[in-house]
Protein backbone atom coordinates (compact mmCIF):
# COMPACT_ATOMS: atom_id res chain seq x y z
CA UNK A 1 0.00 0.00 0.00
CA UNK A 2 1.36 3.38 -0.88
CA UNK A 3 2.40 5.52 2.02
CA UNK A 4 3.69 8.34 -0.08
CA UNK A 5 2.15 11.65 0.91
CA UNK A 6 3.08 14.83 -0.90
CA UNK A 7 5.75 15.54 1.69
CA UNK A 8 7.36 12.60 3.45
CA UNK A 9 7.66 14.48 6.72
CA UNK A 10 10.68 15.11 8.83
CA UNK A 11 12.79 12.28 10.18
CA UNK A 12 12.92 12.25 13.97
CA UNK A 13 16.29 13.07 15.41
CA UNK A 14 18.31 10.33 17.07
CA UNK A 15 17.04 9.86 20.59
CA UNK A 16 19.03 8.90 23.64
CA UNK A 17 18.02 6.46 26.37
CA UNK A 18 19.60 3.96 28.73
CA UNK A 19 19.71 1.16 26.15
CA UNK A 20 21.32 3.37 23.51
CA UNK A 21 23.82 4.52 26.15
CA UNK A 22 24.70 0.87 26.87
CA UNK A 23 25.07 0.14 23.18
CA UNK A 24 27.31 3.18 22.69
CA UNK A 25 29.43 2.11 25.69
CA UNK A 26 29.77 -1.44 24.32
CA UNK A 27 30.92 -0.10 20.98
CA UNK A 28 33.33 2.35 22.60
CA UNK A 29 34.82 -0.46 24.70
CA UNK A 30 35.28 -2.60 21.58
CA UNK A 31 33.08 -5.40 22.94
CA UNK A 32 31.48 -5.92 19.54
CA UNK A 33 32.61 -4.90 16.10
CA UNK A 34 29.05 -4.30 14.96
CA UNK A 35 25.73 -3.95 16.78
CA UNK A 36 23.17 -6.58 15.93
CA UNK A 37 19.63 -6.50 17.35
CA UNK A 38 16.49 -8.44 16.50
CA UNK A 39 12.74 -8.08 16.67
CA UNK A 40 11.30 -11.50 17.54
CA UNK A 41 7.49 -11.70 17.33
CA UNK A 42 5.65 -14.95 17.82
CA UNK A 43 3.44 -15.40 14.73
CA UNK A 44 0.32 -16.01 16.79
CA UNK A 45 -1.47 -12.76 15.97
CA UNK A 46 -1.09 -9.42 14.24
CA UNK A 47 1.39 -6.86 15.52
CA UNK A 48 0.05 -3.98 17.60
CA UNK A 49 1.34 -0.55 18.47
CA UNK A 50 3.29 -1.98 21.43
CA UNK A 51 5.26 -4.00 18.93
CA UNK A 52 5.79 -0.80 16.95
CA UNK A 53 7.70 0.56 19.93
CA UNK A 54 9.92 -2.53 19.98
CA UNK A 55 10.41 -2.45 16.18
CA UNK A 56 11.39 1.21 16.23
CA UNK A 57 13.75 0.58 19.14
CA UNK A 58 15.48 -2.45 17.65
CA UNK A 59 15.64 -1.26 14.05
CA UNK A 60 16.28 2.28 15.25
CA UNK A 61 19.35 1.22 17.26
CA UNK A 62 20.70 -0.77 14.33
CA UNK A 63 20.19 2.22 12.09
CA UNK A 64 21.69 4.72 14.51
CA UNK A 65 24.82 2.68 15.28
CA UNK A 66 25.49 1.30 11.81
CA UNK A 67 24.36 -2.19 12.78
CA UNK A 68 21.82 -4.78 11.72
CA UNK A 69 18.46 -5.87 13.03
CA UNK A 70 16.88 -9.22 12.21
CA UNK A 71 13.17 -9.76 11.94
CA UNK A 72 12.80 -13.23 13.46
CA UNK A 73 9.70 -15.34 13.81
CA UNK A 74 9.80 -16.74 17.32
CA UNK A 75 7.91 -19.77 16.11
CA UNK A 76 8.44 -22.61 18.55
CA UNK A 77 4.78 -23.26 19.45
CA UNK A 78 3.11 -24.89 16.44
CA UNK A 79 -0.39 -25.01 17.89
CA UNK A 80 -0.89 -21.23 18.11
CA UNK A 81 0.98 -20.05 15.07
CA UNK A 82 -0.03 -19.55 11.48
CA UNK A 83 1.33 -18.50 8.10
CA UNK A 84 -1.26 -15.71 7.91
CA UNK A 85 0.42 -14.13 10.92
CA UNK A 86 3.92 -14.54 9.46
CA UNK A 87 2.82 -12.71 6.33
CA UNK A 88 1.08 -9.93 8.18
CA UNK A 89 4.11 -9.40 10.44
CA UNK A 90 6.42 -9.19 7.45
CA UNK A 91 4.14 -6.65 5.76
CA UNK A 92 3.74 -4.59 8.92
CA UNK A 93 7.46 -4.42 9.67
CA UNK A 94 8.32 -3.54 6.09
CA UNK A 95 5.72 -0.81 6.11
CA UNK A 96 6.80 0.60 9.46
CA UNK A 97 10.54 0.72 8.80
CA UNK A 98 10.14 1.40 5.08
CA UNK A 99 11.47 4.92 5.41
CA UNK A 100 14.57 3.57 7.11
CA UNK A 101 15.12 0.66 4.76
CA UNK A 102 18.45 1.85 3.48
CA UNK A 103 19.85 1.74 6.98
CA UNK A 104 18.32 -1.27 8.64
CA UNK A 105 18.55 -4.59 6.94
CA UNK A 106 16.22 -6.89 8.74
CA UNK A 107 15.54 -9.85 6.50
CA UNK A 108 17.44 -12.67 4.94
CA UNK A 109 17.70 -13.73 1.33
CA UNK A 110 14.72 -15.88 0.46
CA UNK A 111 15.27 -19.61 0.69
CA UNK A 112 18.68 -19.42 2.33
CA UNK A 113 18.27 -21.36 5.51
CA UNK A 114 21.03 -21.89 8.03
CA UNK A 115 22.09 -25.52 7.96
CA UNK A 116 22.29 -27.79 10.96
CA UNK A 117 25.96 -28.01 11.54
CA UNK A 118 28.50 -28.01 14.27
CA UNK A 119 27.57 -26.95 17.77
CA UNK A 120 31.05 -25.97 18.85
CA UNK A 121 30.73 -22.33 17.95
CA UNK A 122 32.93 -22.64 14.87
CA UNK A 123 30.10 -22.44 12.38
CA UNK A 124 28.84 -18.99 11.73
CA UNK A 125 25.11 -19.11 11.05
CA UNK A 126 24.90 -15.41 10.47
CA UNK A 127 23.63 -14.57 7.02
CA UNK A 128 24.19 -11.24 5.41
CA UNK A 129 20.69 -9.82 5.06
CA UNK A 130 19.60 -8.94 1.58
CA UNK A 131 19.72 -5.35 0.55
CA UNK A 132 17.66 -5.95 -2.57
CA UNK A 133 13.97 -5.66 -3.25
CA UNK A 134 11.44 -6.87 -0.75
CA UNK A 135 10.37 -9.81 -2.96
CA UNK A 136 13.80 -11.36 -2.47
CA UNK A 137 13.76 -11.42 1.30
CA UNK A 138 12.01 -13.27 4.07
CA UNK A 139 12.21 -13.17 7.85
CA UNK A 140 14.48 -15.29 9.96
CA UNK A 141 12.73 -18.18 11.69
CA UNK A 142 13.64 -19.72 15.05
CA UNK A 143 12.23 -22.92 13.52
CA UNK A 144 15.05 -22.84 10.96
CA UNK A 145 17.32 -23.66 13.89
CA UNK A 146 15.47 -26.73 15.16
CA UNK A 147 18.37 -28.98 14.13
CA UNK A 148 21.13 -26.92 15.77
CA UNK A 149 18.89 -26.36 18.77
CA UNK A 150 18.37 -30.10 19.09
CA UNK A 151 22.14 -30.58 18.88
CA UNK A 152 22.68 -27.97 21.58
CA UNK A 153 20.23 -29.89 23.77
CA UNK A 154 22.13 -33.14 23.14
CA UNK A 155 25.32 -31.34 24.10
CA UNK A 156 23.71 -30.10 27.32
CA UNK A 157 22.66 -33.69 28.16
CA UNK A 158 26.18 -34.91 27.43
CA UNK A 159 27.53 -32.29 29.80
CA UNK A 160 25.20 -33.62 32.51
CA UNK A 161 23.25 -30.35 32.47
CA UNK A 162 19.91 -31.60 31.18
CA UNK A 163 17.72 -34.66 31.79
CA UNK A 164 14.60 -36.32 30.52
CA UNK A 165 11.81 -36.09 33.07
CA UNK A 166 8.68 -38.25 33.15
CA UNK A 167 6.68 -36.12 35.58
CA UNK A 168 3.25 -35.11 34.28
CA UNK A 169 2.73 -31.39 33.62
CA UNK A 170 0.72 -31.18 36.88
CA UNK A 171 3.44 -32.89 38.93
CA UNK A 172 6.16 -30.78 37.34
CA UNK A 173 4.20 -27.76 38.52
CA UNK A 174 3.84 -29.20 42.05
CA UNK A 175 7.52 -30.06 42.35
CA UNK A 176 8.48 -26.54 41.30
CA UNK A 177 7.44 -24.99 44.63
CA UNK A 178 6.40 -21.37 44.99
CA UNK A 179 8.33 -18.09 45.17
CA UNK A 180 8.68 -18.47 48.96
CA UNK A 181 8.92 -22.29 49.10
CA UNK A 182 11.79 -24.15 47.41
CA UNK A 183 11.02 -26.86 44.88
CA UNK A 184 11.78 -30.56 45.10
CA UNK A 185 14.07 -32.55 42.86
CA UNK A 186 12.37 -34.65 40.22
CA UNK A 187 12.78 -38.42 40.80
CA UNK A 188 14.17 -38.55 37.23
CA UNK A 189 16.87 -35.96 37.85
CA UNK A 190 19.73 -38.41 38.23
CA UNK A 191 19.23 -40.47 35.11
CA UNK A 192 22.47 -41.38 33.39
CA UNK A 193 23.69 -39.42 30.42
CA UNK A 194 23.30 -42.52 28.25
CA UNK A 195 19.68 -43.07 29.28
CA UNK A 196 18.89 -39.38 28.78
CA UNK A 197 20.43 -39.41 25.32
CA UNK A 198 18.46 -42.48 24.35
CA UNK A 199 15.16 -41.14 25.70
CA UNK A 200 15.68 -37.74 24.10
CA UNK A 201 16.33 -39.41 20.73
CA UNK A 202 13.13 -41.41 21.17
CA UNK A 203 11.21 -38.25 22.06
CA UNK A 204 12.37 -36.83 18.74
CA UNK A 205 11.50 -40.05 16.93
CA UNK A 206 7.89 -39.78 18.09
CA UNK A 207 7.87 -42.74 20.48
CA UNK A 208 5.91 -40.88 23.16
CA UNK A 209 2.61 -39.05 23.36
CA UNK A 210 2.24 -35.33 24.09
CA UNK A 211 3.10 -34.49 27.69
CA UNK A 212 4.62 -37.92 28.48
CA UNK A 213 8.16 -36.64 28.88
CA UNK A 214 10.07 -33.36 28.83
CA UNK A 215 13.69 -32.35 28.67
CA UNK A 216 14.68 -30.18 31.60
CA UNK A 217 17.77 -28.12 32.33
CA UNK A 218 19.46 -29.34 35.51
CA UNK A 219 20.01 -26.17 37.49
CA UNK A 220 18.74 -25.72 41.05
CA UNK A 221 15.30 -26.63 42.44
CA UNK A 222 15.91 -24.40 45.47
CA UNK A 223 16.82 -21.26 43.51
CA UNK A 224 14.91 -18.15 44.64
CA UNK A 225 14.43 -17.53 40.90
CA UNK A 226 11.67 -19.90 39.89
CA UNK A 227 12.85 -19.90 36.25
CA UNK A 228 16.06 -21.63 37.37
CA UNK A 229 14.22 -24.54 39.00
CA UNK A 230 15.04 -27.11 36.33
CA UNK A 231 13.00 -25.38 33.60
CA UNK A 232 11.47 -27.49 30.85
CA UNK A 233 13.40 -26.79 27.64
CA UNK A 234 11.76 -29.32 25.28
CA UNK A 235 8.25 -30.72 25.10
CA UNK A 236 6.48 -33.20 22.88
CA UNK A 237 3.82 -31.79 20.54
CA UNK A 238 2.49 -33.98 17.76
CA UNK A 239 1.38 -31.01 15.69
CA UNK A 240 2.15 -29.65 12.23
CA UNK A 241 4.18 -26.47 12.17
CA UNK A 242 3.52 -23.66 9.68
CA UNK A 243 7.17 -23.56 8.64
CA UNK A 244 8.61 -27.03 9.32
CA UNK A 245 5.50 -29.10 8.58
CA UNK A 246 5.51 -32.54 10.19
CA UNK A 247 9.29 -32.85 10.53
CA UNK A 248 9.16 -32.39 14.29
CA UNK A 249 7.07 -33.62 17.20
CA UNK A 250 9.52 -32.18 19.72
CA UNK A 251 9.65 -28.43 20.21
CA UNK A 252 12.00 -26.24 22.23
CA UNK A 253 10.54 -23.78 24.72
CA UNK A 254 10.98 -20.04 24.47
CA UNK A 255 13.83 -19.73 26.96
CA UNK A 256 15.94 -22.38 25.29
CA UNK A 257 15.20 -21.31 21.72
CA UNK A 258 15.54 -17.60 22.25
CA UNK A 259 19.05 -17.20 23.61
CA UNK A 260 20.41 -19.77 21.19
CA UNK A 261 18.64 -18.21 18.18
CA UNK A 262 20.22 -14.93 19.26
CA UNK A 263 23.58 -16.69 19.45
CA UNK A 264 23.18 -18.38 16.07
CA UNK A 265 22.30 -15.11 14.39
CA UNK A 266 25.17 -13.23 16.04
CA UNK A 267 22.87 -10.93 17.97
CA UNK A 268 24.73 -8.64 20.36
CA UNK A 269 21.88 -6.86 22.17
CA UNK A 270 18.73 -8.89 22.79
CA UNK A 271 16.21 -6.25 23.82
CA UNK A 272 12.90 -7.30 25.33
CA UNK A 273 10.24 -6.10 27.74
CA UNK A 274 10.58 -6.04 31.53
CA UNK A 275 8.66 -9.24 32.23
CA UNK A 276 11.66 -11.14 30.83
CA UNK A 277 14.04 -9.68 33.41
CA UNK A 278 13.54 -12.77 35.61
CA UNK A 279 14.41 -14.99 32.63
CA UNK A 280 17.78 -13.34 32.11
CA UNK A 281 19.72 -15.65 34.48
CA UNK A 282 18.40 -18.62 32.51
CA UNK A 283 19.30 -16.92 29.21
CA UNK A 284 22.87 -16.55 30.46
CA UNK A 285 22.98 -20.02 32.07
CA UNK A 286 22.17 -21.80 28.81
CA UNK A 287 24.76 -19.90 26.77
CA UNK A 288 27.45 -20.29 29.43
CA UNK A 289 26.73 -23.96 30.13
CA UNK A 290 27.27 -24.80 26.48
CA UNK A 291 30.67 -23.09 26.62
CA UNK A 292 29.96 -21.20 23.42
CA UNK A 293 32.69 -19.22 21.75
CA UNK A 294 32.74 -15.64 20.44
CA UNK A 295 31.02 -12.68 22.11
CA UNK A 296 27.75 -13.89 23.63
CA UNK A 297 24.53 -11.94 23.23
CA UNK A 298 23.16 -10.09 26.25
CA UNK A 299 19.59 -9.42 27.18
CA UNK A 300 18.36 -5.93 28.10
CA UNK A 301 14.87 -5.06 29.27
CA UNK A 302 12.68 -1.97 28.89
CA UNK A 303 9.12 -1.08 29.92
CA UNK A 304 6.43 -2.16 27.48
CA UNK A 305 4.11 0.40 25.96
CA UNK A 306 0.64 0.66 27.48
CA UNK A 307 -1.77 3.16 25.95
CA UNK A 308 -4.93 4.62 27.44
CA UNK A 309 -8.24 3.65 25.74
CA UNK A 310 -6.43 0.65 24.25
CA UNK A 311 -5.93 -3.04 24.92
CA UNK A 312 -2.66 -4.47 23.81
CA UNK A 313 -2.57 -8.21 23.95
CA UNK A 314 -2.78 -10.38 20.87
CA UNK A 315 -5.02 -12.82 22.72
CA UNK A 316 -7.57 -10.13 23.59
CA UNK A 317 -7.38 -8.52 20.17
CA UNK A 318 -8.07 -11.97 18.70
CA UNK A 319 -11.19 -12.17 20.87
CA UNK A 320 -12.45 -8.89 19.36
CA UNK A 321 -11.90 -10.33 15.88
CA UNK A 322 -13.41 -13.76 16.61
CA UNK A 323 -16.48 -12.30 18.30
CA UNK A 324 -17.02 -9.89 15.37
CA UNK A 325 -16.80 -6.88 17.65
CA UNK A 326 -14.57 -5.39 14.97
CA UNK A 327 -14.43 -6.27 11.26
CA UNK A 328 -10.99 -7.91 11.42
CA UNK A 329 -7.38 -7.46 12.52
CA UNK A 330 -7.15 -4.47 10.17
CA UNK A 331 -10.32 -2.78 11.39
CA UNK A 332 -9.29 0.90 11.53
CA UNK A 333 -10.31 1.02 15.21
CA UNK A 334 -7.84 -1.71 16.15
CA UNK A 335 -4.49 -0.77 17.74
CA UNK A 336 -2.82 -3.21 15.35
CA UNK A 337 -0.23 -1.91 12.92
CA UNK A 338 -2.45 -3.12 10.07
CA UNK A 339 -5.47 -1.34 11.59
CA UNK A 340 -3.55 1.89 12.04
CA UNK A 341 -2.19 1.63 8.51
CA UNK A 342 -5.65 1.05 7.07
CA UNK A 343 -6.93 3.99 9.08
CA UNK A 344 -4.45 6.20 7.27
CA UNK A 345 -1.84 6.65 9.99
CA UNK A 346 1.43 7.41 8.16
CA UNK A 347 4.37 5.21 9.15
CA UNK A 348 6.34 8.34 9.95
CA UNK A 349 3.77 9.38 12.58
CA UNK A 350 4.11 6.00 14.30
CA UNK A 351 7.89 6.21 14.23
CA UNK A 352 7.83 9.75 15.61
CA UNK A 353 5.50 8.60 18.37
CA UNK A 354 7.59 5.52 19.19
CA UNK A 355 10.80 7.54 19.37
CA UNK A 356 9.17 10.38 21.27
CA UNK A 357 7.81 8.29 24.14
CA UNK A 358 11.31 7.16 25.04
CA UNK A 359 12.62 3.98 26.59
CA UNK A 360 12.63 3.46 30.35
CA UNK A 361 12.44 0.78 33.00
CA UNK A 362 9.22 2.14 34.49
CA UNK A 363 5.89 0.66 33.55
CA UNK A 364 3.21 3.27 33.01
CA UNK A 365 0.32 4.18 30.75
CA UNK A 366 0.92 6.57 27.87
CA UNK A 367 -2.02 8.84 27.08
CA UNK A 368 -3.40 7.96 23.64
CA UNK A 369 -3.58 11.74 23.08
CA UNK A 370 0.23 11.63 22.66
CA UNK A 371 -0.20 9.31 19.68
CA UNK A 372 -3.02 11.43 18.32
CA UNK A 373 -0.88 14.54 18.65
CA UNK A 374 1.96 12.93 16.66
CA UNK A 375 -0.60 11.93 14.07
CA UNK A 376 -2.12 15.40 13.73
CA UNK A 377 1.35 16.98 13.48
CA UNK A 378 2.35 14.64 10.69
CA UNK A 379 -0.95 14.89 8.80
CA UNK A 380 -1.02 18.66 9.10
CA UNK A 381 2.22 18.71 7.13
CA UNK A 382 1.35 16.19 4.46
CA UNK A 383 -2.42 16.40 3.97
CA UNK A 384 -3.91 18.34 1.06
CA UNK A 385 -6.77 20.66 2.02
CA UNK A 386 -10.18 19.84 0.62
CA UNK A 387 -13.79 20.85 1.21
CA UNK A 388 -16.32 18.21 2.17
CA UNK A 389 -19.69 18.31 3.93
CA UNK A 390 -20.46 15.31 6.12
CA UNK A 391 -24.08 16.10 7.04
CA UNK A 392 -25.41 18.24 4.21
CA UNK A 393 -27.95 21.07 4.39
CA UNK A 394 -28.97 22.76 1.14
CA UNK A 395 -28.32 26.47 0.59
CA UNK A 396 -29.91 28.22 -2.39
CA UNK A 397 -28.26 31.50 -3.42
CA UNK A 398 -31.25 33.32 -4.80
CA UNK A 399 -29.20 36.07 -6.49
CA UNK A 400 -27.35 33.57 -8.72
CA UNK A 401 -29.06 32.38 -11.89
CA UNK A 402 -29.77 28.66 -12.30
CA UNK A 403 -26.87 27.18 -14.25
CA UNK A 404 -24.53 30.07 -13.44
CA UNK A 405 -21.14 28.81 -12.28
CA UNK A 406 -18.38 30.93 -10.76
CA UNK A 407 -14.94 29.66 -9.82
CA UNK A 408 -12.81 30.41 -6.80
CA UNK A 409 -9.20 29.51 -6.33
CA UNK A 410 -8.19 27.57 -3.23
CA UNK A 411 -4.73 26.64 -2.01
CA UNK A 412 -4.00 22.95 -1.48
CA UNK A 413 -1.86 23.61 1.58
CA UNK A 414 -1.61 26.76 3.70
CA UNK A 415 2.14 26.62 4.30
CA UNK A 416 3.35 24.66 1.28
CA UNK A 417 2.99 26.74 -1.89
CA UNK A 418 4.43 23.83 -3.89
CA UNK A 419 1.23 21.92 -3.18
CA UNK A 420 -0.46 24.28 -5.69
CA UNK A 421 -4.03 25.47 -5.99
CA UNK A 422 -7.27 24.24 -7.47
CA UNK A 423 -10.49 25.81 -8.76
CA UNK A 424 -13.68 25.39 -6.75
CA UNK A 425 -16.92 25.75 -8.69
CA UNK A 426 -19.55 27.91 -7.00
CA UNK A 427 -23.18 27.86 -8.08
CA UNK A 428 -26.74 28.68 -7.04
CA UNK A 429 -27.08 25.51 -4.94
CA UNK A 430 -24.55 24.64 -2.29
CA UNK A 431 -24.23 22.20 0.58
CA UNK A 432 -23.17 23.36 4.01
CA UNK A 433 -22.87 21.40 7.25
CA UNK A 434 -26.14 21.03 9.22
CA UNK A 435 -24.19 22.06 12.33
CA UNK A 436 -23.23 25.36 10.73
CA UNK A 437 -26.78 26.66 10.90
CA UNK A 438 -28.96 27.17 13.96
CA UNK A 439 -32.51 28.42 13.91
CA UNK A 440 -32.31 29.57 17.51
CA UNK A 441 -28.62 29.90 18.23
CA UNK A 442 -27.07 30.12 21.70
CA UNK A 443 -24.85 33.09 22.62
CA UNK A 444 -21.45 33.14 20.87
CA UNK A 445 -22.70 31.11 17.95
CA UNK A 446 -20.91 32.74 15.01
CA UNK A 447 -22.07 30.57 12.16
CA UNK A 448 -25.23 30.97 10.13
CA UNK A 449 -28.56 32.00 11.67
CA UNK A 450 -31.78 33.48 10.26
CA UNK A 451 -30.88 36.96 9.05
CA UNK A 452 -27.22 36.37 9.87
CA UNK A 453 -24.09 36.37 7.75
CA UNK A 454 -21.17 33.99 7.44
CA UNK A 455 -18.14 33.75 5.16
CA UNK A 456 -17.87 30.74 2.88
CA UNK A 457 -14.21 29.76 2.88
CA UNK A 458 -12.37 30.75 -0.35
CA UNK A 459 -15.60 32.36 -1.67
CA UNK A 460 -17.67 35.23 -0.26
CA UNK A 461 -20.07 36.24 2.50
CA UNK A 462 -23.67 35.02 2.35
CA UNK A 463 -26.73 36.16 4.26
CA UNK A 464 -29.55 33.86 5.32
CA UNK A 465 -32.87 35.38 4.21
CA UNK A 466 -35.29 32.53 4.64
CA UNK A 467 -35.44 29.18 6.39
CA UNK A 468 -37.46 26.46 4.66
CA UNK A 469 -38.82 23.68 6.87
CA UNK A 470 -40.69 20.46 6.16
CA UNK A 471 -44.02 19.49 7.70
CA UNK A 472 -42.23 18.12 10.75
CA UNK A 473 -40.47 21.41 11.36
CA UNK A 474 -37.05 20.13 10.15
CA UNK A 475 -34.91 22.71 8.38
CA UNK A 476 -34.49 21.46 4.82
CA UNK A 477 -33.18 24.47 2.94
CA UNK A 478 -31.78 27.94 3.49
CA UNK A 479 -32.46 30.66 0.98
CA UNK A 480 -29.54 33.08 1.04
CA UNK A 481 -27.94 35.96 -0.85
CA UNK A 482 -24.29 35.84 -1.89
CA UNK A 483 -22.40 39.13 -1.56
CA UNK A 484 -19.93 38.69 -4.41
CA UNK A 485 -18.28 42.03 -3.60
CA UNK A 486 -16.79 40.35 -0.55
CA UNK A 487 -14.85 37.75 -2.54
CA UNK A 488 -11.08 37.97 -2.73
CA UNK A 489 -10.18 40.90 -4.96
CA UNK A 490 -13.74 42.28 -4.75
CA UNK A 491 -14.45 45.91 -3.68
CA UNK A 492 -15.67 44.79 -0.26
CA UNK A 493 -13.26 41.87 0.29
CA UNK A 494 -12.08 43.25 3.63
CA UNK A 495 -15.55 42.96 5.15
CA UNK A 496 -15.36 40.97 8.37
CA UNK A 497 -17.84 38.51 9.80
CA UNK A 498 -17.20 36.33 12.82
CA UNK A 499 -17.76 32.92 11.28
CA UNK A 500 -16.20 31.11 8.31
CA UNK A 501 -17.65 27.78 7.19
CA UNK A 502 -16.92 25.20 4.51
CA UNK A 503 -19.22 24.31 1.62
CA UNK A 504 -19.41 22.48 -1.68
CA UNK A 505 -21.28 23.30 -4.87
CA UNK A 506 -24.26 20.94 -5.02
CA UNK A 507 -24.34 20.13 -8.75
CA UNK A 508 -20.59 19.52 -8.77
CA UNK A 509 -20.39 17.56 -5.52
CA UNK A 510 -19.55 13.86 -5.32
CA UNK A 511 -21.59 11.77 -2.92
CA UNK A 512 -19.38 9.30 -1.06
CA UNK A 513 -19.46 7.05 1.96
CA UNK A 514 -17.38 8.39 4.80
CA UNK A 515 -16.59 6.28 7.86
CA UNK A 516 -16.07 8.28 11.03
CA UNK A 517 -14.00 6.42 13.58
CA UNK A 518 -13.64 7.20 17.22
CA UNK A 519 -11.91 5.47 20.13
CA UNK A 520 -12.84 1.83 20.54
CA UNK A 521 -13.30 2.05 24.32
CA UNK A 522 -15.10 4.61 26.41
CA UNK A 523 -12.80 4.17 29.41
CA UNK A 524 -9.13 5.16 29.66
CA UNK A 525 -8.34 1.85 31.38
CA UNK A 526 -10.64 -0.69 29.74
CA UNK A 527 -9.54 -3.43 32.14
CA UNK A 528 -9.44 -1.42 35.34
CA UNK A 529 -10.05 -3.53 38.45
CA UNK A 530 -10.55 -6.69 36.43
CA UNK A 531 -13.42 -5.30 34.33
CA UNK A 532 -14.22 -7.13 31.07
CA UNK A 533 -12.92 -4.84 28.33
CA UNK A 534 -15.84 -5.84 26.11
CA UNK A 535 -18.22 -4.14 28.55
CA UNK A 536 -16.74 -0.72 27.78
CA UNK A 537 -16.71 -0.81 23.99
CA UNK A 538 -17.66 2.58 22.57
CA UNK A 539 -21.02 2.14 20.77
CA UNK A 540 -20.19 5.22 18.68
CA UNK A 541 -16.74 4.10 17.57
CA UNK A 542 -18.00 3.97 13.98
CA UNK A 543 -20.52 6.21 12.26
CA UNK A 544 -21.13 5.98 8.53
CA UNK A 545 -22.41 9.00 6.60
CA UNK A 546 -22.98 9.84 2.96
CA UNK A 547 -21.04 13.02 2.49
CA UNK A 548 -20.85 15.59 -0.30
CA UNK A 549 -17.28 16.08 -1.43
CA UNK A 550 -15.70 18.62 -3.74
CA UNK A 551 -15.33 17.14 -7.20
CA UNK A 552 -11.54 16.74 -7.02
CA UNK A 553 -12.05 13.97 -4.45
CA UNK A 554 -13.86 11.68 -6.92
CA UNK A 555 -10.63 9.95 -8.00
CA UNK A 556 -8.19 10.36 -5.11
CA UNK A 557 -4.67 9.19 -5.64
CA UNK A 558 -4.16 6.03 -3.67
CA UNK A 559 -2.34 6.75 -0.44
CA UNK A 560 -3.11 10.48 -0.52
CA UNK A 561 -3.94 12.14 2.80
CA UNK A 562 -6.51 14.95 2.98
CA UNK A 563 -7.63 17.45 5.51
CA UNK A 564 -11.35 18.01 5.05
CA UNK A 565 -11.26 21.56 6.32
CA UNK A 566 -12.62 22.02 9.85
CA UNK A 567 -13.48 18.31 10.07
CA UNK A 568 -10.30 16.29 10.35
CA UNK A 569 -7.91 14.12 8.37
CA UNK A 570 -9.22 11.56 5.91
CA UNK A 571 -7.99 9.17 3.27
CA UNK A 572 -9.55 6.78 0.79
CA UNK A 573 -10.01 3.33 2.32
CA UNK A 574 -7.58 1.08 0.42
CA UNK A 575 -9.94 -1.87 0.98
CA UNK A 576 -13.47 -0.58 0.34
CA UNK A 577 -12.81 2.07 -2.34
CA UNK A 578 -13.67 1.31 -5.96
CA UNK A 579 -12.42 3.25 -8.99
CA UNK A 580 -14.50 6.43 -9.16
CA UNK A 581 -16.29 5.44 -5.97
CA UNK A 582 -14.02 6.21 -3.07
CA UNK A 583 -14.89 5.38 0.52
CA UNK A 584 -13.18 7.81 2.86
CA UNK A 585 -12.06 7.01 6.39
CA UNK A 586 -11.54 9.59 9.07
CA UNK A 587 -8.06 9.01 10.43
CA UNK A 588 -8.40 11.58 13.19
CA UNK A 589 -10.47 14.64 14.04
CA UNK A 590 -8.94 18.13 13.97
CA UNK A 591 -9.05 18.43 17.75
CA UNK A 592 -9.21 16.10 20.71
CA UNK A 593 -12.84 15.90 21.81
CA UNK A 594 -12.06 13.60 24.74
CA UNK A 595 -9.77 15.50 27.11
CA UNK A 596 -12.47 17.92 28.19
CA UNK A 597 -14.56 15.03 29.51
CA UNK A 598 -13.72 15.15 33.19
CA UNK A 599 -11.98 12.13 34.62
CA UNK A 600 -11.71 10.33 31.30
CA UNK A 601 -8.00 10.71 30.69
P1 LIG B 1 1.20 -9.79 23.53
O1 LIG B 1 1.39 -9.95 25.00
O2 LIG B 1 0.55 -8.53 23.11
O3 LIG B 1 0.56 -10.96 22.89
P2 LIG B 1 3.84 -10.64 23.15
O4 LIG B 1 4.84 -10.01 24.04
O5 LIG B 1 3.39 -11.99 23.45
O6 LIG B 1 2.64 -9.65 22.96
P3 LIG B 1 5.62 -11.21 21.05
O7 LIG B 1 5.26 -11.59 19.69
O8 LIG B 1 6.23 -12.21 21.92
O9 LIG B 1 4.31 -10.61 21.68
O10 LIG B 1 6.48 -9.88 21.06
C1 LIG B 1 7.55 -9.60 20.18
C2 LIG B 1 8.39 -8.52 20.79
O11 LIG B 1 7.61 -7.34 20.99
C3 LIG B 1 8.92 -8.92 22.14
O12 LIG B 1 10.28 -8.57 22.20
C4 LIG B 1 8.10 -8.13 23.12
O13 LIG B 1 8.84 -7.85 24.27
C5 LIG B 1 7.76 -6.88 22.31
N1 LIG B 1 6.50 -6.29 22.77
C6 LIG B 1 5.30 -6.90 22.89
N2 LIG B 1 4.38 -6.07 23.41
C7 LIG B 1 5.01 -4.89 23.62
C8 LIG B 1 4.60 -3.62 24.15
N3 LIG B 1 3.35 -3.41 24.57
N4 LIG B 1 5.52 -2.65 24.23
C9 LIG B 1 6.78 -2.84 23.80
N5 LIG B 1 7.23 -4.00 23.29
C10 LIG B 1 6.37 -5.02 23.20
MG1 LIG C 1 4.90 -13.55 23.61
mmCIF file of C-alpha atoms in Angstrom, residues 18 271-280 299-305 360-364:
data_model
loop_
_atom_site.group_PDB
_atom_site.id
_atom_site.type_symbol
_atom_site.label_atom_id
_atom_site.label_comp_id
_atom_site.label_asym_id
_atom_site.label_seq_id
_atom_site.Cartn_x
_atom_site.Cartn_y
_atom_site.Cartn_z
ATOM 1 C CA UNK A 18 19.603 3.960 28.731
ATOM 2 C CA UNK A 271 16.212 -6.251 23.816
ATOM 3 C CA UNK A 272 12.898 -7.298 25.331
ATOM 4 C CA UNK A 273 10.243 -6.102 27.742
ATOM 5 C CA UNK A 274 10.575 -6.038 31.528
ATOM 6 C CA UNK A 275 8.660 -9.239 32.235
ATOM 7 C CA UNK A 276 11.663 -11.139 30.832
ATOM 8 C CA UNK A 277 14.042 -9.683 33.405
ATOM 9 C CA UNK A 278 13.544 -12.772 35.606
ATOM 10 C CA UNK A 279 14.410 -14.991 32.625
ATOM 11 C CA UNK A 280 17.784 -13.338 32.109
ATOM 12 C CA UNK A 299 19.585 -9.421 27.184
ATOM 13 C CA UNK A 300 18.363 -5.932 28.105
ATOM 14 C CA UNK A 301 14.871 -5.055 29.266
ATOM 15 C CA UNK A 302 12.679 -1.966 28.895
ATOM 16 C CA UNK A 303 9.122 -1.083 29.921
ATOM 17 C CA UNK A 304 6.429 -2.161 27.479
ATOM 18 C CA UNK A 305 4.106 0.396 25.960
ATOM 19 C CA UNK A 360 12.633 3.462 30.349
ATOM 20 C CA UNK A 361 12.436 0.779 33.005
ATOM 21 C CA UNK A 362 9.222 2.138 34.493
ATOM 22 C CA UNK A 363 5.887 0.661 33.550
ATOM 23 C CA UNK A 364 3.209 3.272 33.008
#
